[in-house]
Coordinates of C-alpha atoms (C1' of nucleotides) in Angstrom, one line a residue:
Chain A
X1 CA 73.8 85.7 51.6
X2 CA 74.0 89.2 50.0
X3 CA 76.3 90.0 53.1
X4 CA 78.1 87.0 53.6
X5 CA 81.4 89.1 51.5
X6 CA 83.4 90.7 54.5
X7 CA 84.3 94.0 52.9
X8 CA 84.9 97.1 54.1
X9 CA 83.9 101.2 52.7
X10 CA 81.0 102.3 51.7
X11 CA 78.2 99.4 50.8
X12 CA 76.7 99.2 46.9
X13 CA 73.6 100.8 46.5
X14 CA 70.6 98.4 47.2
X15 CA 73.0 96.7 49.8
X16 CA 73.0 99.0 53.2
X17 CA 73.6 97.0 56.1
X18 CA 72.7 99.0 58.3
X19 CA 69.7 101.9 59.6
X20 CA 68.6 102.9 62.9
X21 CA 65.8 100.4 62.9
X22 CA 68.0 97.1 61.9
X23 CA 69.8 98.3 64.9
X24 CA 66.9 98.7 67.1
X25 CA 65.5 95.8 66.2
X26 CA 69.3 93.8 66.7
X27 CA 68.8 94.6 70.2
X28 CA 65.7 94.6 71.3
X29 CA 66.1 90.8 70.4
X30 CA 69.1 90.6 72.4
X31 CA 67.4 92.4 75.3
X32 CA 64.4 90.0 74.7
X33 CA 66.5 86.2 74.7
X34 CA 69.8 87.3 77.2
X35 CA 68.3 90.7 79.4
X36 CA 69.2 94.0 79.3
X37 CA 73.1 93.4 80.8
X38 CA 73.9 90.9 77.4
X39 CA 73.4 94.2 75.2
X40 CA 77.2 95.7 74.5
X41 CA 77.7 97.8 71.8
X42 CA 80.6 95.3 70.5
X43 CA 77.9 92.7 71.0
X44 CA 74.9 94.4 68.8
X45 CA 77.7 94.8 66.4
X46 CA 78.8 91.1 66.2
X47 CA 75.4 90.2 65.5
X48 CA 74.7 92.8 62.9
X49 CA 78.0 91.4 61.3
X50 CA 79.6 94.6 61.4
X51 CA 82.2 97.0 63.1
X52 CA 80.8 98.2 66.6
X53 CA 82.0 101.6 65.2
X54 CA 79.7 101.6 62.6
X55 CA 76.9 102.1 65.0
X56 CA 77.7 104.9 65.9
X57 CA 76.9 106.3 62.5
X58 CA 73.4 105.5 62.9
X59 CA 73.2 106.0 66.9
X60 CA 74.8 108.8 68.9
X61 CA 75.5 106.6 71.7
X62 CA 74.2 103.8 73.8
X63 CA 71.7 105.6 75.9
X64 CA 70.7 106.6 72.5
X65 CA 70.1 103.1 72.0
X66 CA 68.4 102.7 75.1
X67 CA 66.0 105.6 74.5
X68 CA 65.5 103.9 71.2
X69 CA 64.0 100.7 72.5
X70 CA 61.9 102.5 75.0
X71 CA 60.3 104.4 72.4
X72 CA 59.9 101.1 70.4
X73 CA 57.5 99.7 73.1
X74 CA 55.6 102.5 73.9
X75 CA 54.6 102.7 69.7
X76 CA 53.6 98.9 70.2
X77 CA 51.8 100.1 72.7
X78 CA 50.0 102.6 70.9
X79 CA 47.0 101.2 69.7
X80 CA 45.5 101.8 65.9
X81 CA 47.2 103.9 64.1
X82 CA 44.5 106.1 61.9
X83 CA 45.5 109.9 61.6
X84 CA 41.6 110.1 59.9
X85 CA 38.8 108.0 59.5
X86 CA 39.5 106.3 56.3
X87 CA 36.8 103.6 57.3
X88 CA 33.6 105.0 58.7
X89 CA 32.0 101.7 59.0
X90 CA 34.8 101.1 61.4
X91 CA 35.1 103.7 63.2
X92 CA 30.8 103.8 63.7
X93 CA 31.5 100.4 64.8
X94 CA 34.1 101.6 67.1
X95 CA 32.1 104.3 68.6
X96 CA 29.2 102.4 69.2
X97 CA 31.5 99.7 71.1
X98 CA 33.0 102.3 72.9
X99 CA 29.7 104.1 74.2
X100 CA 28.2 100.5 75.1
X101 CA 30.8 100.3 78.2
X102 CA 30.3 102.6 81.1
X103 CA 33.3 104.7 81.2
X104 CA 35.0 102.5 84.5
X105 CA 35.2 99.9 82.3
X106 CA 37.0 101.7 79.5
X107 CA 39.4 103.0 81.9
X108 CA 39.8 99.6 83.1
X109 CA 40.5 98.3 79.8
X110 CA 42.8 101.2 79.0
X111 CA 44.6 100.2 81.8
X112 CA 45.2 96.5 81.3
X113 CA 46.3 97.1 77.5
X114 CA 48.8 99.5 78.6
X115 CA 50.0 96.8 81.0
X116 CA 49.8 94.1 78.8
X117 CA 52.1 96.3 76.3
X118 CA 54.6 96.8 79.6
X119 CA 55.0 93.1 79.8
X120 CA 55.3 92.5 76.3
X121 CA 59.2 93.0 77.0
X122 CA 60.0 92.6 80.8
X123 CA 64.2 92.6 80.4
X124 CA 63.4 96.3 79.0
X125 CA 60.6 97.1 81.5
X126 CA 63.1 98.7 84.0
X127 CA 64.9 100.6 81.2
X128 CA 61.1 102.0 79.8
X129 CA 59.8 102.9 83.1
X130 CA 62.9 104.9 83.8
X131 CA 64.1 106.7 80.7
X132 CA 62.8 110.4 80.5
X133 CA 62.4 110.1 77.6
X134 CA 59.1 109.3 78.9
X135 CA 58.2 113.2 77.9
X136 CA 58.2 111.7 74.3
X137 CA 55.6 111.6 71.3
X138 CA 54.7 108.0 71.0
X139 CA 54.4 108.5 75.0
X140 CA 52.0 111.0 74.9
X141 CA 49.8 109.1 71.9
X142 CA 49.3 106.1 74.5
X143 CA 47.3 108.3 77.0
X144 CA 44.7 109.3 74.7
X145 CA 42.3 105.7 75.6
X146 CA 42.7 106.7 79.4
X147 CA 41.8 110.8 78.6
X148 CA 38.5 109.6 76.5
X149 CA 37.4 107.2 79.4
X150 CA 37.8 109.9 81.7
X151 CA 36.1 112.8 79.3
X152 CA 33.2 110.3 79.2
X153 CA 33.1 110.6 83.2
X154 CA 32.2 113.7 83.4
X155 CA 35.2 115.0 84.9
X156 CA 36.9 118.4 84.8
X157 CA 40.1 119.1 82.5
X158 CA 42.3 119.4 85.5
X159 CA 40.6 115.8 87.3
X160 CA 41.2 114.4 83.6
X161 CA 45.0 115.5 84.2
X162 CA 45.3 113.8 87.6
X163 CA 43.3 110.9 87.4
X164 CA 45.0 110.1 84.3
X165 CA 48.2 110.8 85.7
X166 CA 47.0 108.8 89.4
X167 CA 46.2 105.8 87.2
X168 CA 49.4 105.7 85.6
X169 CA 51.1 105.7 88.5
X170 CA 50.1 102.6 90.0
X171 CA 50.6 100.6 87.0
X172 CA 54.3 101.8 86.6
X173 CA 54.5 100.8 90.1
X174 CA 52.5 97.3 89.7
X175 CA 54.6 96.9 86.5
X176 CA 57.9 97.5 88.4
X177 CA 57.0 94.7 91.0
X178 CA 56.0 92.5 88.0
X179 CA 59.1 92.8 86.3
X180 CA 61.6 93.2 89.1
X181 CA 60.7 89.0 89.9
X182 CA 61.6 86.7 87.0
X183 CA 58.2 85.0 87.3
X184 CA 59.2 81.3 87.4
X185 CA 61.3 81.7 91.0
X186 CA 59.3 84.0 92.5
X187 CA 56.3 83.1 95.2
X188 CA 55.8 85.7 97.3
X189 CA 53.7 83.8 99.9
X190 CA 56.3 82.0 101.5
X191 CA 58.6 84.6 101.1
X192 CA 56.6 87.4 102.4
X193 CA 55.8 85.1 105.4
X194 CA 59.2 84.0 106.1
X195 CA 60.2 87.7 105.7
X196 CA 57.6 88.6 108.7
X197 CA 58.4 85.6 111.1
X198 CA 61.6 86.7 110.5
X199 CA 61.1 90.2 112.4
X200 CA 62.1 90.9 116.2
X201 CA 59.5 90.7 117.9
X202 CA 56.9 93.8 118.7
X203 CA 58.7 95.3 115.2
X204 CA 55.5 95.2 113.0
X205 CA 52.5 94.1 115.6
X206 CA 50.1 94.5 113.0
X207 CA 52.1 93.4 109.9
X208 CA 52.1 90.5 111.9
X209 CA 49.1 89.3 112.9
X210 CA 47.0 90.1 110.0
X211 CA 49.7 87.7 107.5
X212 CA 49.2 85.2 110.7
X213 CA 45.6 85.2 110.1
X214 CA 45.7 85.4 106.3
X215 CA 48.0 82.5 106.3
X216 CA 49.6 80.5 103.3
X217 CA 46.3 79.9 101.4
X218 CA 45.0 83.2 101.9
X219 CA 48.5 84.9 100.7
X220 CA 48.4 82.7 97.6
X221 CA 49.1 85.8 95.0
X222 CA 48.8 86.1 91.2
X223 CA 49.6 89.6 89.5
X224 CA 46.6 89.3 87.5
X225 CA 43.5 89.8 90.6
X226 CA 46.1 91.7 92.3
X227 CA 46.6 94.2 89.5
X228 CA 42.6 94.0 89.0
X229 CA 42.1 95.2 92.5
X230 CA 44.3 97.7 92.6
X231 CA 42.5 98.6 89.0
X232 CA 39.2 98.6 91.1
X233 CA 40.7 99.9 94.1
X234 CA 41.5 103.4 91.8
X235 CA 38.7 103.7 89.9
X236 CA 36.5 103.4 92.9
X237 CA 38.5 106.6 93.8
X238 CA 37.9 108.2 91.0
X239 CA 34.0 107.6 91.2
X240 CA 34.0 108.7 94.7
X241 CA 36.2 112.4 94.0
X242 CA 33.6 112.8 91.2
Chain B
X1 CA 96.6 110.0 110.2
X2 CA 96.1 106.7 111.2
X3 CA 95.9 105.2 108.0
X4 CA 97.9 107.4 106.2
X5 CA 100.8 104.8 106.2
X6 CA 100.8 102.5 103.2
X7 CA 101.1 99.0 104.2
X8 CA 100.2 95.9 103.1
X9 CA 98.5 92.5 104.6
X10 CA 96.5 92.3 107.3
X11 CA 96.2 95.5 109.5
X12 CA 96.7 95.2 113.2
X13 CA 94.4 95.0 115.8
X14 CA 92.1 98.6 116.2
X15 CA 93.1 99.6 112.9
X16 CA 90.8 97.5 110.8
X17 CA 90.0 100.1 107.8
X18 CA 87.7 97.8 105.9
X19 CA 84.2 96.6 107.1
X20 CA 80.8 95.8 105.0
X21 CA 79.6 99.1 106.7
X22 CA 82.4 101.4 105.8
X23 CA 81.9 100.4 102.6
X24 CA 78.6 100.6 102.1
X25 CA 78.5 104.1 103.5
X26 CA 81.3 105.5 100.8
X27 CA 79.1 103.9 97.9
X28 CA 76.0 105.6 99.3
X29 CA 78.1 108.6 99.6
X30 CA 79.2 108.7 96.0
X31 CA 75.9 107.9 94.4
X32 CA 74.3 110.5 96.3
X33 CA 77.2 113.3 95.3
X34 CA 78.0 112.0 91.8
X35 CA 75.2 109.3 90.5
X36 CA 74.6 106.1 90.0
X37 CA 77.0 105.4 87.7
X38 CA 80.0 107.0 88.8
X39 CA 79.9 104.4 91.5
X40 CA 82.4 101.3 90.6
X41 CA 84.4 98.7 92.5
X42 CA 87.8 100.7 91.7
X43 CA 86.2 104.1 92.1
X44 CA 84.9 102.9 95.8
X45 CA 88.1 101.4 97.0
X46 CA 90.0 104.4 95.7
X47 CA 88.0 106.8 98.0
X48 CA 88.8 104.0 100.9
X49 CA 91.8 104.1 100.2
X50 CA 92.6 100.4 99.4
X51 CA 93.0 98.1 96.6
X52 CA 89.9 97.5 94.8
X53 CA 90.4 93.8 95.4
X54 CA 90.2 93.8 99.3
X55 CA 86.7 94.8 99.0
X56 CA 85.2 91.1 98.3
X57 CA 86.4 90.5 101.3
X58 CA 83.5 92.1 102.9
X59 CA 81.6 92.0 100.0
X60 CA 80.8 89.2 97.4
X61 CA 81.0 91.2 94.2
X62 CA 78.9 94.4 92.9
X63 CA 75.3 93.6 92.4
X64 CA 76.0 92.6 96.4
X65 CA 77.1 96.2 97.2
X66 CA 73.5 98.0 94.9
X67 CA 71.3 95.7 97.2
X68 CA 73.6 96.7 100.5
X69 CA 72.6 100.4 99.1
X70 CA 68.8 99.4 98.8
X71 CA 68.5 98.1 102.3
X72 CA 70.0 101.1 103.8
X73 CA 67.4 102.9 102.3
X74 CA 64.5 100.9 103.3
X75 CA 66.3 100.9 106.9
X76 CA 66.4 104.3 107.0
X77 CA 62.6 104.5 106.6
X78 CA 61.7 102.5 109.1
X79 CA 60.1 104.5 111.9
X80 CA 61.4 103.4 115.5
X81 CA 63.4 101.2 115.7
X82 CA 61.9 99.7 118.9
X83 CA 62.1 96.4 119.9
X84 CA 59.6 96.4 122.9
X85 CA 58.1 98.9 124.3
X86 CA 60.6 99.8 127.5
X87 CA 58.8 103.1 127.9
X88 CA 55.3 102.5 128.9
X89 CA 54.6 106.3 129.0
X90 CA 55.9 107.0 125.9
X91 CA 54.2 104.4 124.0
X92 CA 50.9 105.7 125.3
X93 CA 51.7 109.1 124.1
X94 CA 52.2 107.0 120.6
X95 CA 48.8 105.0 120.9
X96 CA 46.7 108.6 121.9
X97 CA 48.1 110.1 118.9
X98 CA 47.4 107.6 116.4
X99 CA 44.1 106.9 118.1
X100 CA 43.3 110.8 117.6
X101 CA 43.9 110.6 113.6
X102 CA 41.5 108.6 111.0
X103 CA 42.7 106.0 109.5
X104 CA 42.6 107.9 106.3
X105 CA 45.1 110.6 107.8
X106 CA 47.3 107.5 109.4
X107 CA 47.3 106.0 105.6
X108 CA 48.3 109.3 104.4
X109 CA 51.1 110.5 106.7
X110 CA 52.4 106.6 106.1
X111 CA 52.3 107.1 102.3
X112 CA 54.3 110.5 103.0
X113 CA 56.7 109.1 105.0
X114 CA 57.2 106.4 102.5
X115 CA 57.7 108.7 99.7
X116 CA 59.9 111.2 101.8
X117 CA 61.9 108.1 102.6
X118 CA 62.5 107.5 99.1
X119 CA 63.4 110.6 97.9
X120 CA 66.3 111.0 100.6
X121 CA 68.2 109.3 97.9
X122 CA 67.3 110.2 94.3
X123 CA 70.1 108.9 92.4
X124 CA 69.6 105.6 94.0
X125 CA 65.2 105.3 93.8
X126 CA 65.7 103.8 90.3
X127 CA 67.7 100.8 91.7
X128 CA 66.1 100.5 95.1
X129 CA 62.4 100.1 93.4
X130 CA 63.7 97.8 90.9
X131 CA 65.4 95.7 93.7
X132 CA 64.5 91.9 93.7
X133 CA 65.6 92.7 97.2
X134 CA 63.1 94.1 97.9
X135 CA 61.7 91.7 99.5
X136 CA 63.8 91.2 102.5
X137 CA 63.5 91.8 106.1
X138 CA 63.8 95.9 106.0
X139 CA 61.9 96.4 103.2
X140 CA 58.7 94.5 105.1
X141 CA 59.1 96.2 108.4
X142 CA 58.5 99.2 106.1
X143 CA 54.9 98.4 105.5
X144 CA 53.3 98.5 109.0
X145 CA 52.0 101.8 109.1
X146 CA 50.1 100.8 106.5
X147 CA 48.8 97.8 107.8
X148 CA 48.0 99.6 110.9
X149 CA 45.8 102.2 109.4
X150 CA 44.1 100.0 107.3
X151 CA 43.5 97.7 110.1
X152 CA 41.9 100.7 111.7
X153 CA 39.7 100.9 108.8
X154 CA 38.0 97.9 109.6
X155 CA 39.4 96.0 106.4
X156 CA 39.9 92.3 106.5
X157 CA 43.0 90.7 106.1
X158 CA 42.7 90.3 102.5
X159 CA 41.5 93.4 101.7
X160 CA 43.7 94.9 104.3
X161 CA 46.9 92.9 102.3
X162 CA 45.5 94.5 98.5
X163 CA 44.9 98.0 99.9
X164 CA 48.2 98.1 101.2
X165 CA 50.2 96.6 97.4
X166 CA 47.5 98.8 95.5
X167 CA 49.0 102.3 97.9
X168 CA 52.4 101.4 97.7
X169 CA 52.6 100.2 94.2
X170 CA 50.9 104.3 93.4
X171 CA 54.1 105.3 95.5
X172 CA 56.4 103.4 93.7
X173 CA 55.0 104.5 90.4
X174 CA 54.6 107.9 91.7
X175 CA 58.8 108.0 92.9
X176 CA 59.5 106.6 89.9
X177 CA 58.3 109.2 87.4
X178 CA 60.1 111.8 90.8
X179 CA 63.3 110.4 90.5
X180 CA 63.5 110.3 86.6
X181 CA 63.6 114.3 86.3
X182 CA 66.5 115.8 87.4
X183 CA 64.2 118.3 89.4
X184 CA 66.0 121.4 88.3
X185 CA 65.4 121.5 84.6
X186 CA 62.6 119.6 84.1
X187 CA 58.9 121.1 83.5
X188 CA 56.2 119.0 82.9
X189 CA 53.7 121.4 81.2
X190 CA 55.9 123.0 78.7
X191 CA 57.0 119.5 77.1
X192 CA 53.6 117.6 77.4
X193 CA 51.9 120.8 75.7
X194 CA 54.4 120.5 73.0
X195 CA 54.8 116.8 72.2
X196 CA 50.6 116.9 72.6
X197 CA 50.8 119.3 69.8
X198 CA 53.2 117.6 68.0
X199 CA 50.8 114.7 67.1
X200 CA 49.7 114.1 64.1
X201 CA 46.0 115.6 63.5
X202 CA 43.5 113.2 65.0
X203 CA 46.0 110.6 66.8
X204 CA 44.8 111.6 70.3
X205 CA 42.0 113.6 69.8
X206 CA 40.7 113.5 73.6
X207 CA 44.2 114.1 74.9
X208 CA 44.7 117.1 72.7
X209 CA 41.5 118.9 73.6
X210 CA 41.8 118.3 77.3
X211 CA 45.5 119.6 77.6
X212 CA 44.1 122.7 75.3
X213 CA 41.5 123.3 77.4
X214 CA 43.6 123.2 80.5
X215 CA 46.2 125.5 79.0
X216 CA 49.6 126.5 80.2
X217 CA 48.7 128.0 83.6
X218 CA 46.6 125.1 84.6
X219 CA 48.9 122.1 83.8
X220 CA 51.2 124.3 86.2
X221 CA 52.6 121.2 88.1
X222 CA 54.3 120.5 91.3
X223 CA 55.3 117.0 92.0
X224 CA 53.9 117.7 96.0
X225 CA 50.4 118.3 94.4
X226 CA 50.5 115.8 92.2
X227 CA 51.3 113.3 95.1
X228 CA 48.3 114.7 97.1
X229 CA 45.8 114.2 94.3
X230 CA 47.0 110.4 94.2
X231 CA 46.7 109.7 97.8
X232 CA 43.1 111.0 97.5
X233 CA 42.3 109.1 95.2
X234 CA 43.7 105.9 96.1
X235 CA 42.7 106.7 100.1
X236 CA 38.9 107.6 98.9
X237 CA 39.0 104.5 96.2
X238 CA 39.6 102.3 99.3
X239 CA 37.1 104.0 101.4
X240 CA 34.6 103.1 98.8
X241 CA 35.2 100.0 98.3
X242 CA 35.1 99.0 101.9
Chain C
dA1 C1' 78.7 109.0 53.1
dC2 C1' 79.6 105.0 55.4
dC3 C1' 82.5 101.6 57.3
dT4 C1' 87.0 100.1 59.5
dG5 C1' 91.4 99.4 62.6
dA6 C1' 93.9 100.7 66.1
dA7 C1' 94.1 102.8 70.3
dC8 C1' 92.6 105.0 74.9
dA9 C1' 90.9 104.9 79.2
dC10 C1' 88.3 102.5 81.6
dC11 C1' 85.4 98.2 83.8
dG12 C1' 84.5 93.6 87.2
dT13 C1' 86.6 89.7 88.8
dT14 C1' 90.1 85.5 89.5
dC15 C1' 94.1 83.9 91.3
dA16 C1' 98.4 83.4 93.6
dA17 C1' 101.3 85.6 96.6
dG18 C1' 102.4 88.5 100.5
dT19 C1' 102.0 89.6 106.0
Chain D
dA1 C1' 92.4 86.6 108.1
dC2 C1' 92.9 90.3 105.4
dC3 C1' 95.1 92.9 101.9
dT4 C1' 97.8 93.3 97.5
dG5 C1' 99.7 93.0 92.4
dA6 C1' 99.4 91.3 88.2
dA7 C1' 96.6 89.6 84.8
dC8 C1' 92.2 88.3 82.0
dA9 C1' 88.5 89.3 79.5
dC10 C1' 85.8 92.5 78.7
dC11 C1' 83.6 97.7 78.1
dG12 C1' 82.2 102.6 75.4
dT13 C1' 84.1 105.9 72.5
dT14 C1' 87.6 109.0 69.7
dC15 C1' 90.2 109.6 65.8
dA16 C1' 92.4 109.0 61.5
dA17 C1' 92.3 106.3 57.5
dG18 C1' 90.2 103.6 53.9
dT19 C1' 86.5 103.2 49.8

DNA sequence: ACCTGAACACCGTTCAAGT
DNA sequence: ACCTGAACACCGTTCAAGT
């Protein structure tokens, strides 16, 4: 109600319209209801009931806007947020949880809350995956769970590094898969199947026969065991490089 | 000189400037040269020549031209292109050599083939993994080097079928993070030291004692190492798991 | 300092008209 | 059948002007 009065200039004090945040936050609801391709700069603007020139006193641009959500996700993602232990019950508490899993299965859990956070906005899964900004802070703060599961393996600084950065991988690339299908469509049994039948002959011999003799049943696919085996499949690897 | 006259309506016979494959060759041309998003329905015809309208005649409207892009890719990557095997001594020569390799080198030089195949095109990874398309004809006949070495391994189907999503999905990740830096100014060690010493005190207290104790020197990174660590991991994790 | 209006240089795509 | 011209409904962003 407070901004119901269309005026123009500079708002009363107490009555800003906008910040960078209101902004972000404008569109990654838009991104969230309509996707990624409903999210204009005139449209953000028409929702925040203002000028799409305004924005741009808040944002440099749109890929700054971009880069804005991205960053958004990954500090969701980001688990708690204690600079020092203002609690030590709690953090005891933590650190006894923490020493009662072997270290596979904190790196396993590591790795399903940071794909959990990935899904958490799939029309803006593409756009975090991609952005360089990446090489960011709130980035960096989200591989510290997968750094202590590894430091508790007994691994080497360097190992730390690529195992870290091995593990990482995969789930950008199991993420990317997730996201690129919107999930109510997609089977990828039949289509996978189809897909193969559909080769000349003698293409793919072996592509062939083994989704012959897995067959419709056997392909039947959720994301969830297949993202647990490939979970298992790399820390197995790890283990064995030890 | 042929087309240099400007007419308009239909051309005649042997002078047909316009085909789905003409097309599709100047896009890929222009993303490769100029990026992703210099490439635009007026911008292509202009380079062919022709009024941007007369290329949904060939074509039923952008998105239709990215996925054209994606599967020339993928068709690119597949290996020989052979139908049947109309040269018996040849296809021996094929079988002794793959027969001479494990099937952890096989899995390997198909992973590197993969990844090779994907870099051909950097400015065009980003849309090619995030393809929906990507599960079409091309993109299947793709994967049977991987089958075939993991069928060497002895896997069953199943396993043989999560093995081969769990290796690719690493690539995909993997190209991903490739393609993101524009290779020339990007270096990984400088930035993650800084933004890992731009936490706050006691965020990520793991992550900041490892990438101290690796230092500068030792977080020297090269994208080909990086790649080789993965594929060890992920081969070995597979191995293990067996 | 912050917001606005008008304008510029683009987009993708539809539709009716040419040959 | 294939290509074109004009038009529609959008874009992101600059710049000068308001308060």
């Amino acid at each position: 109600m407070v901004n119901a009065g269309k005026r123009s200039g500079r708002p009363r004090a107490g009555e800003e319209r906008l910040s960078r945040e209101a902004i972000l936050t404008a569109a990654l609801r838009i991104v969230d209801d309509e996707g990624i391709d409903a999210l204009t700069m005139r449209r953000l603007a028409a929702t925040l009931q203002v000028n799409p020139m305004s924005l741009y006193h808040h944002l440099p641009n749109k890929s700054a806007v971009l880069a804005g959500l991205a960053e958004l996700v990954f500090a969701d993602l980001t688990p708690v947020n204690r600079t020092d232990a203002t609690n030590p019950a709690d953090s005891a508490d933590q650190a006894t949880a923490a020493a009662a899993a072997s270290w596979q299965d904190q790196l396993k859990e590591a790795a399903r809350a940071y794909r959990n956070g990935l899904r958490a906005h799939p029309n803006l899964a593409l756009q975090v995956l991609a952005d360089t900004s990446a090489v960011s802070g709130v980035v960096v703060a989200t591989m510290e769970p997968f750094y202590r599961a590894l430091d508790q393996a007994g691994l080497s600084p360097r190992e730390i590094f690529e195992a870290a950065n091995t593990l990482i991988d995969f789930i950008h690339g199991f993420s990317l898969g997730e996201a690129s299908v919107r999930a109510d469509t997609f089977e990828l049994a039949p289509d996978l199947i189809a897909q193969v039948n559909a080769l000349p002959p003698g293409k793919a011999p072996t592509l062939t026969r083994i989704v012959g003799e897995l067959g419709e049943t056997g392909l039947a696919y959720d994301f969830d065991s297949g993202f647990e085996s490939g979970l298992a499949t790399v820390t197995a690897g790890i283990a064995a490089r030890r």
